[in-house]
Coordinates of C-alpha atoms in Angstrom, one line a residue:
M1 CA 83.2 92.2 123.7
M2 CA 82.2 94.8 121.2
M3 CA 79.4 97.4 121.8
L4 CA 77.7 99.7 119.3
E5 CA 77.3 103.1 120.8
E6 CA 75.9 105.8 118.5
E7 CA 77.1 104.1 115.3
Q8 CA 80.6 103.7 116.8
I9 CA 82.1 100.4 117.9
S10 CA 83.6 100.5 121.3
F11 CA 85.6 97.6 122.9
R12 CA 85.0 96.1 126.3
S13 CA 86.5 93.1 127.8
A14 CA 85.4 90.7 130.5
S15 CA 88.9 91.1 131.9
L16 CA 89.5 94.0 134.3
I17 CA 92.9 94.3 132.8
F18 CA 91.7 95.7 129.5
D19 CA 88.8 97.7 130.8
G20 CA 91.6 99.6 132.6
V21 CA 94.3 99.3 130.0
E22 CA 95.8 102.7 130.9
D23 CA 96.1 101.6 134.6
Y24 CA 97.5 98.3 133.4
S25 CA 100.2 99.9 131.2
H26 CA 101.0 102.3 134.1
Q27 CA 101.5 99.3 136.4
I28 CA 103.9 97.6 134.0
A29 CA 105.9 100.8 133.7
E30 CA 106.1 101.1 137.5
M31 CA 107.1 97.5 137.8
I32 CA 110.1 98.2 135.5
G33 CA 111.0 101.2 137.6
L34 CA 109.5 104.0 135.4
R35 CA 107.2 106.8 136.4
N36 CA 104.6 105.9 133.8
E37 CA 104.2 104.3 130.3
S38 CA 105.3 107.5 128.6
N39 CA 108.8 106.7 129.9
F40 CA 109.0 103.3 128.1
I41 CA 111.0 105.0 125.3
L42 CA 113.5 106.4 127.8
A43 CA 114.1 102.8 128.9
G44 CA 114.9 101.7 125.4
V45 CA 111.5 100.2 124.6
R46 CA 110.0 101.1 121.2
T47 CA 108.7 97.8 119.6
I48 CA 106.5 95.3 121.4
L49 CA 105.3 91.9 120.3
D50 CA 101.9 91.3 121.8
I51 CA 101.0 87.6 121.7
G52 CA 97.3 86.9 121.6
C53 CA 96.4 90.6 121.7
G54 CA 92.6 90.5 122.1
Y55 CA 91.1 93.5 120.5
G56 CA 94.5 95.4 120.4
S57 CA 93.6 97.7 123.3
F58 CA 97.1 97.4 124.9
G59 CA 98.8 98.3 121.6
A60 CA 96.2 101.1 120.9
H61 CA 97.0 102.8 124.1
L62 CA 100.8 102.5 123.7
F63 CA 100.6 103.8 120.1
S64 CA 99.6 107.1 121.6
K65 CA 102.9 107.0 123.5
E66 CA 104.9 106.5 120.3
L67 CA 105.4 102.7 121.0
L68 CA 104.7 100.3 118.1
T69 CA 103.0 97.0 119.1
M70 CA 102.8 94.1 116.7
C71 CA 99.9 91.8 117.5
I72 CA 100.1 88.2 116.6
A73 CA 97.4 85.5 117.1
N74 CA 96.3 82.3 115.5
Y75 CA 94.0 82.2 112.5
E76 CA 90.4 82.2 113.6
A77 CA 87.5 81.6 111.2
S78 CA 85.6 84.5 112.7
G79 CA 88.5 86.9 112.2
S80 CA 88.6 88.1 115.8
Q81 CA 91.9 89.3 117.2
V82 CA 94.1 90.1 114.3
Q83 CA 91.3 91.3 112.0
L84 CA 89.8 93.6 114.6
T85 CA 93.2 95.0 115.5
L86 CA 93.9 95.8 111.9
E87 CA 90.4 97.4 111.6
R88 CA 91.4 99.7 114.4
G89 CA 94.4 100.8 112.4
L90 CA 97.1 98.9 114.4
P91 CA 99.8 96.5 113.4
A92 CA 98.8 92.8 113.4
M93 CA 99.3 89.6 111.6
I94 CA 98.3 86.0 111.8
G95 CA 101.1 84.1 113.6
S96 CA 101.8 81.0 115.6
F97 CA 104.9 79.5 117.1
A98 CA 103.5 76.2 118.2
S99 CA 106.0 74.3 116.0
K100 CA 107.8 76.8 113.7
Q101 CA 109.9 79.8 114.5
L102 CA 108.3 83.2 114.0
P103 CA 109.3 85.0 110.7
Y104 CA 111.5 87.5 112.6
P105 CA 115.3 87.4 113.0
S106 CA 116.8 87.0 116.4
L107 CA 116.9 90.0 118.7
S108 CA 113.9 91.7 117.1
F109 CA 111.7 93.2 119.8
D110 CA 112.3 95.4 122.9
M111 CA 109.4 93.8 124.8
L112 CA 107.1 90.7 124.5
H113 CA 103.7 90.8 126.1
C114 CA 101.4 88.0 126.9
A115 CA 98.2 88.7 128.9
R116 CA 96.1 85.6 129.2
C117 CA 97.3 84.7 125.7
G118 CA 96.5 81.0 126.0
V119 CA 100.1 79.9 125.6
D120 CA 101.2 77.1 128.0
W121 CA 104.8 78.2 128.6
D122 CA 105.6 75.2 130.7
Q123 CA 104.8 72.7 127.9
K124 CA 107.2 71.2 125.3
D125 CA 110.1 71.4 127.7
G126 CA 110.2 75.2 127.6
I127 CA 110.9 75.4 123.8
L128 CA 108.3 78.2 123.5
L129 CA 110.2 80.3 126.0
L130 CA 113.3 79.7 124.0
E131 CA 111.6 81.3 121.0
V132 CA 110.6 84.3 123.1
D133 CA 114.2 84.6 124.2
R134 CA 115.4 84.4 120.6
V135 CA 113.3 87.3 119.3
L136 CA 113.8 89.4 122.5
K137 CA 116.6 92.0 122.4
P138 CA 119.3 92.0 125.1
G139 CA 118.0 93.8 128.1
G140 CA 114.4 93.5 126.8
Y141 CA 111.4 92.6 128.9
F142 CA 108.9 89.8 128.9
V143 CA 105.6 90.7 130.5
W144 CA 103.3 87.8 131.4
T145 CA 99.8 88.3 133.0
S146 CA 98.0 85.1 133.9
P147 CA 96.1 83.6 136.9
L148 CA 99.0 81.1 136.9
T149 CA 101.4 83.7 138.2
N150 CA 99.2 84.8 141.2
P151 CA 100.8 83.5 144.4
Q152 CA 97.3 83.1 145.9
A153 CA 96.4 80.6 143.3
F154 CA 99.2 78.3 144.4
L155 CA 97.4 77.7 147.7
R156 CA 94.4 76.4 145.9
N157 CA 96.0 74.5 143.1
K158 CA 99.3 72.6 143.5
E159 CA 99.4 71.8 139.7
N160 CA 99.5 75.6 139.0
Q161 CA 102.4 75.9 141.5
K162 CA 104.3 73.2 139.7
R163 CA 103.8 74.9 136.3
W164 CA 104.8 78.2 137.7
N165 CA 108.0 76.7 139.3
F166 CA 108.9 75.2 136.0
V167 CA 108.7 78.6 134.1
R168 CA 110.5 80.5 136.9
D169 CA 113.4 78.0 137.0
F170 CA 113.6 77.7 133.2
V171 CA 113.9 81.4 132.5
E172 CA 116.4 81.8 135.3
N173 CA 118.6 79.4 133.3
L174 CA 118.0 81.6 130.3
C175 CA 119.7 84.4 132.3
W176 CA 116.5 86.3 132.8
E177 CA 116.1 88.5 135.9
L178 CA 112.8 88.6 137.7
V179 CA 112.2 92.4 137.9
S180 CA 108.8 92.4 139.7
Q181 CA 105.7 90.4 140.4
Q182 CA 102.4 92.0 141.3
D183 CA 99.1 90.2 141.5
E184 CA 98.8 88.3 138.2
T185 CA 101.5 90.1 136.3
V186 CA 105.2 89.3 136.3
V187 CA 108.0 91.1 134.5
W188 CA 111.4 89.5 133.5
K189 CA 114.4 91.2 132.0
K190 CA 116.6 89.4 129.5
T191 CA 120.3 89.6 130.3
S192 CA 122.3 92.3 128.6
K193 CA 125.5 90.3 128.9
A194 CA 126.1 87.3 126.5
S195 CA 128.8 86.2 128.9
C196 CA 126.1 85.2 131.4
Y197 CA 125.4 81.9 129.5
S198 CA 129.0 80.7 129.8
S199 CA 128.9 81.5 133.6
R200 CA 126.1 79.1 134.3
K201 CA 126.7 75.8 136.1
P202 CA 127.6 73.0 133.6
G203 CA 124.4 71.2 132.5
S204 CA 122.0 73.8 133.8
G205 CA 119.6 75.1 131.2
P206 CA 119.5 74.9 127.4
S207 CA 122.7 75.0 125.4
I208 CA 123.8 77.8 123.0
C209 CA 122.7 77.2 119.4
S210 CA 125.4 76.2 117.0
K211 CA 126.1 78.6 114.1
G212 CA 124.2 76.5 111.7
N213 CA 121.0 76.6 113.8
D214 CA 121.2 80.3 114.5
V215 CA 120.2 82.1 111.3
E216 CA 118.8 85.5 110.5
S217 CA 116.1 84.2 108.1
P218 CA 114.0 81.8 110.1
Y219 CA 111.3 81.2 107.5
Y220 CA 109.4 77.9 108.2
R221 CA 112.2 76.7 110.4
P222 CA 111.2 74.4 113.3
L223 CA 111.6 75.6 116.8
Q224 CA 115.1 75.2 118.1
P225 CA 115.8 73.7 121.6
C226 CA 118.7 76.0 122.2
I227 CA 119.5 79.7 123.0
G228 CA 119.8 81.8 119.8
G229 CA 121.3 85.2 118.9
T230 CA 124.2 85.1 121.3
R231 CA 126.9 85.3 118.6
N232 CA 125.0 88.0 116.7
R233 CA 126.8 91.4 115.9
R234 CA 123.4 93.0 116.8
W235 CA 123.7 91.9 120.4
I236 CA 123.3 95.4 121.8
P237 CA 121.3 96.0 125.0
I238 CA 118.2 98.2 124.5
E239 CA 119.5 100.6 127.1
E240 CA 122.6 101.2 125.0
R241 CA 120.6 102.0 121.8
R242 CA 119.6 105.5 120.9
N243 CA 116.0 106.2 121.9
W244 CA 113.2 106.7 119.4
P245 CA 113.0 108.6 117.1
S246 CA 116.8 109.0 116.9
R247 CA 117.3 105.2 116.5
A248 CA 115.5 105.4 113.0
N249 CA 118.5 107.4 111.7
L250 CA 121.4 105.0 111.8
N251 CA 125.0 106.4 112.1
K252 CA 128.1 105.1 110.4
N253 CA 129.0 102.6 113.2
E254 CA 125.4 101.3 113.4
L255 CA 125.3 100.8 109.6
A256 CA 128.5 98.8 109.7
V257 CA 126.7 96.2 111.7
Y258 CA 124.4 95.5 108.7
G259 CA 127.1 95.9 106.0
V260 CA 125.5 99.1 104.6
H261 CA 127.6 102.1 103.5
P262 CA 126.6 105.5 104.9
E263 CA 126.5 107.0 101.4
E264 CA 124.1 104.3 100.2
F265 CA 121.9 104.8 103.2
A266 CA 121.9 108.6 102.9
E267 CA 121.0 108.4 99.2
D268 CA 118.2 106.0 99.9
T269 CA 116.8 108.2 102.6
E270 CA 116.8 111.3 100.3
N271 CA 115.3 109.5 97.4
W272 CA 112.4 108.3 99.6
K273 CA 111.8 111.8 101.0
T274 CA 111.3 113.1 97.5
A275 CA 109.3 110.1 96.3
V276 CA 106.8 110.1 99.2
G277 CA 105.9 113.8 98.5
N278 CA 105.2 112.9 94.9
F279 CA 103.3 109.6 95.7
W280 CA 100.9 111.3 98.1
S281 CA 99.9 113.9 95.7
L282 CA 99.0 111.2 93.2
L283 CA 96.4 109.5 95.4
S284 CA 93.5 111.2 93.9
P285 CA 90.7 110.0 91.4
L286 CA 91.8 112.9 89.2
I287 CA 94.6 110.7 88.0
F288 CA 92.2 108.4 86.2
S289 CA 90.2 111.0 84.3
D290 CA 90.3 111.1 80.5
H291 CA 92.5 114.2 80.4
P292 CA 94.2 114.0 83.7
K293 CA 96.5 116.6 85.1
R294 CA 98.9 116.0 87.9
P295 CA 97.4 117.3 91.1
G296 CA 99.1 120.6 92.0
D297 CA 99.3 122.8 95.0
E298 CA 95.9 124.3 94.3
D299 CA 94.2 120.9 94.4
P300 CA 92.9 119.5 97.6
S301 CA 95.2 117.0 99.2
P302 CA 94.1 113.5 100.1
P303 CA 92.1 113.3 103.4
Y304 CA 94.4 113.1 106.4
N305 CA 92.9 109.8 107.5
M306 CA 92.5 108.2 104.1
V307 CA 95.4 105.9 104.5
R308 CA 96.3 104.2 107.8
N309 CA 97.5 100.6 107.2
V310 CA 100.3 100.5 104.7
L311 CA 102.1 97.4 103.3
D312 CA 105.5 97.8 101.7
M313 CA 106.0 94.5 99.7
N314 CA 109.8 95.1 99.2
A315 CA 110.9 97.3 102.1
H316 CA 114.7 97.3 101.4
F317 CA 116.1 99.6 104.3
G318 CA 112.6 100.7 105.4
G319 CA 113.1 104.1 103.7
F320 CA 109.5 104.4 102.6
N321 CA 108.3 103.9 106.2
S322 CA 110.8 106.5 107.5
A323 CA 109.8 109.1 104.8
L324 CA 106.1 108.7 105.6
L325 CA 106.7 109.4 109.3
E326 CA 109.0 112.3 108.6
K327 CA 106.2 113.8 106.4
G328 CA 103.9 113.6 109.4
K329 CA 101.6 110.9 107.9
S330 CA 99.4 109.2 110.5
V331 CA 100.3 105.7 109.2
W332 CA 102.0 102.6 110.2
V333 CA 103.9 100.4 107.8
M334 CA 104.2 96.6 107.6
N335 CA 107.7 96.3 106.1
V336 CA 107.9 93.0 104.2
V337 CA 111.3 91.6 103.2
P338 CA 110.9 89.0 100.4
T339 CA 112.6 85.7 101.2
I340 CA 114.3 85.7 97.8
G341 CA 115.9 89.1 98.3
T342 CA 118.6 90.5 100.6
N343 CA 117.5 90.3 104.2
H344 CA 117.4 93.8 105.6
L345 CA 114.7 92.9 108.2
P346 CA 117.2 93.1 111.1
M347 CA 118.1 96.6 110.2
I348 CA 114.4 97.6 109.7
L349 CA 113.4 96.3 113.1
D350 CA 116.4 97.9 114.8
R351 CA 115.3 101.2 113.4
G352 CA 112.1 100.9 115.4
F353 CA 109.8 99.8 112.7
V354 CA 107.8 96.5 112.3
G355 CA 108.2 94.0 109.6
V356 CA 108.3 90.4 108.6
L357 CA 109.9 87.9 106.2
H358 CA 107.6 86.6 103.5
D359 CA 107.5 84.7 100.2
W360 CA 105.1 86.5 97.8
C361 CA 104.2 83.3 96.1
E362 CA 102.3 82.5 99.2
A363 CA 99.3 84.1 100.9
F364 CA 100.3 86.9 103.3
P365 CA 99.3 86.1 106.9
T366 CA 96.4 88.6 107.2
Y367 CA 92.7 88.6 106.6
P368 CA 91.0 90.0 103.4
R369 CA 90.6 93.8 103.0
T370 CA 93.0 94.9 105.8
Y371 CA 95.3 97.4 104.1
D372 CA 94.7 100.9 102.7
L373 CA 97.8 101.2 100.6
V374 CA 100.1 98.6 99.1
H375 CA 103.5 99.7 97.8
A376 CA 106.1 97.7 95.8
E377 CA 109.4 99.1 94.5
G378 CA 111.5 96.7 92.5
L379 CA 109.5 93.7 93.5
L380 CA 108.6 92.7 89.9
S381 CA 112.2 92.8 88.9
L382 CA 113.2 90.7 91.9
E383 CA 110.5 88.1 91.1
S384 CA 111.4 88.0 87.4
G385 CA 114.9 87.2 88.2
H386 CA 113.8 83.9 89.8
R387 CA 112.3 81.5 87.3
H388 CA 109.7 78.7 88.0
R389 CA 108.0 80.8 90.6
C390 CA 104.5 82.2 90.7
S391 CA 103.2 84.6 88.1
T392 CA 102.7 88.4 88.4
L393 CA 98.9 87.7 88.2
D394 CA 99.2 85.5 91.3
I395 CA 100.9 88.3 93.2
F396 CA 98.3 90.9 92.0
T397 CA 95.5 88.6 93.0
E398 CA 96.9 88.4 96.6
I399 CA 97.3 92.2 96.6
D400 CA 93.6 92.5 95.6
R401 CA 92.7 90.1 98.5
I402 CA 94.4 92.1 101.2
L403 CA 93.5 95.6 99.8
R404 CA 90.4 97.4 101.0
P405 CA 87.9 98.8 98.5
E406 CA 89.0 102.2 97.3
G407 CA 92.5 101.3 98.5
W408 CA 95.6 102.2 96.5
V409 CA 98.5 100.3 94.9
I410 CA 101.8 102.0 94.0
I411 CA 104.3 100.0 92.0
R412 CA 107.6 101.3 90.8
D413 CA 109.7 99.2 88.4
T414 CA 111.2 99.1 84.9
A415 CA 109.1 100.4 82.0
R416 CA 108.8 96.9 80.5
L417 CA 107.5 95.3 83.6
I418 CA 105.2 98.1 84.5
E419 CA 103.5 97.9 81.0
S420 CA 103.0 94.2 81.5
A421 CA 101.6 94.7 85.0
R422 CA 99.2 97.4 83.7
A423 CA 97.7 94.9 81.3
L424 CA 96.9 92.6 84.3
T425 CA 95.0 95.4 86.2
T426 CA 92.1 95.2 83.8
R427 CA 91.5 91.6 84.8
L428 CA 91.2 92.7 88.4
K429 CA 89.0 95.7 87.4
W430 CA 91.4 98.2 89.1
D431 CA 91.6 101.7 87.8
A432 CA 95.2 102.2 86.7
R433 CA 97.6 104.7 85.2
V434 CA 101.2 104.7 84.3
I435 CA 103.3 107.7 85.3
E436 CA 106.7 108.6 84.0
I437 CA 109.4 109.4 86.5
E438 CA 111.2 112.6 85.6
S439 CA 114.5 111.6 87.2
N440 CA 114.7 108.1 85.7
S441 CA 113.7 107.4 82.1
D442 CA 114.1 103.6 82.6
E443 CA 111.4 103.3 85.3
R444 CA 107.7 104.0 85.6
L445 CA 105.1 104.3 88.3
L446 CA 101.9 102.3 88.2
I447 CA 99.2 103.9 90.3
C448 CA 96.1 101.8 90.9
Q449 CA 92.9 102.0 92.9
K450 CA 90.7 99.1 93.8
P451 CA 87.0 100.0 93.1
F452 CA 84.2 99.7 95.6
F453 CA 81.5 97.6 94.0
K454 CA 78.0 98.2 95.3
R455 CA 75.5 95.4 95.1
Q456 CA 72.9 96.1 92.4
A457 CA 69.3 96.4 93.7
S458 CA 67.3 93.5 92.4

């Protein structure tokens, strides 16, 4: 529940788990064999998918330990889990895998967490557990907290014991190792060796997915009744990956896995370092005055906490995200990879960032007014290259829906497309200004701010 204390909202839960989230996180760390949750990174854990995350308290605590937790939950008319988590400045999106695969490639997360998340893992012949296995990196952990896992409950309810036995036996056939079980919490570790699957007894457990059913772009694909990701070049155990933050800076051998040349990656990184410094200085109402000047060193910088939730609509390698963190900005970035573009999402996730596949002709899986800054580099060019799709106005209307009042939009594209886009901003009543880019005469920046409309007194 939420409580209002001296004009501040605090979060309380009927569950003892989340009233003591620090103790709970500490318990999980100890179950894995670590001293405390600050050592998760040393064990190769950086990104966590939190299924049915409540108010995001688990992710909020781990964020302070440099772990990035993505909350997913079903759409709720009241907003609830995802909306409140985003209001707290934490990663979250509406998501369900009741029948479709999640919009993440195989081997995406270091840990999956489900604390009384409402998922019946024993149903549908275990296909939901197969989806967990698909998005979990080799050597990654699945943490499940539920009354169903409490051995004391078995004595009182034989049906619960039957359900528990199914889950335990099923994940054993997925080559998961039971690491620890305490009270209502159980921790499994996914195998680090792909050879484990071929060493199983014939006919035991699900089969390996065929190449045609094991793709890196699972957008609107039905759940698959097979084990995915085993043939992937990205099959690298989390304990063999470099720890955060080093993993964000990929070396030559790591880049080869994604087919990216080191020179291309280095150039992209340097370009974003320069661009972010310029972008941040532009986020000022000064830019919309009649005779604007570019804010300089003598002008006050934007407030430190002005921007927290950032959406990158065409994330490419995740360079914008990386540059923001290197500049010390207290932000997190939802890196979106358009379904019509090159799929660099595996690379983004392996760098220790969060992101998702998305078609920008559809509504983004979030609630209204949840992002402070929306950024798009090259998206208009990408969309214009595909005819018979939605209009730029359709995309801008969706940006307006998810952008908070007084939130910012930064769009970089060709001069022709930027001028066309600027004309649309008046229809949305955004403040807007086109900025020339000194190093590139063919491109422009469009800086926009969504106004805050106050209700007129009657």
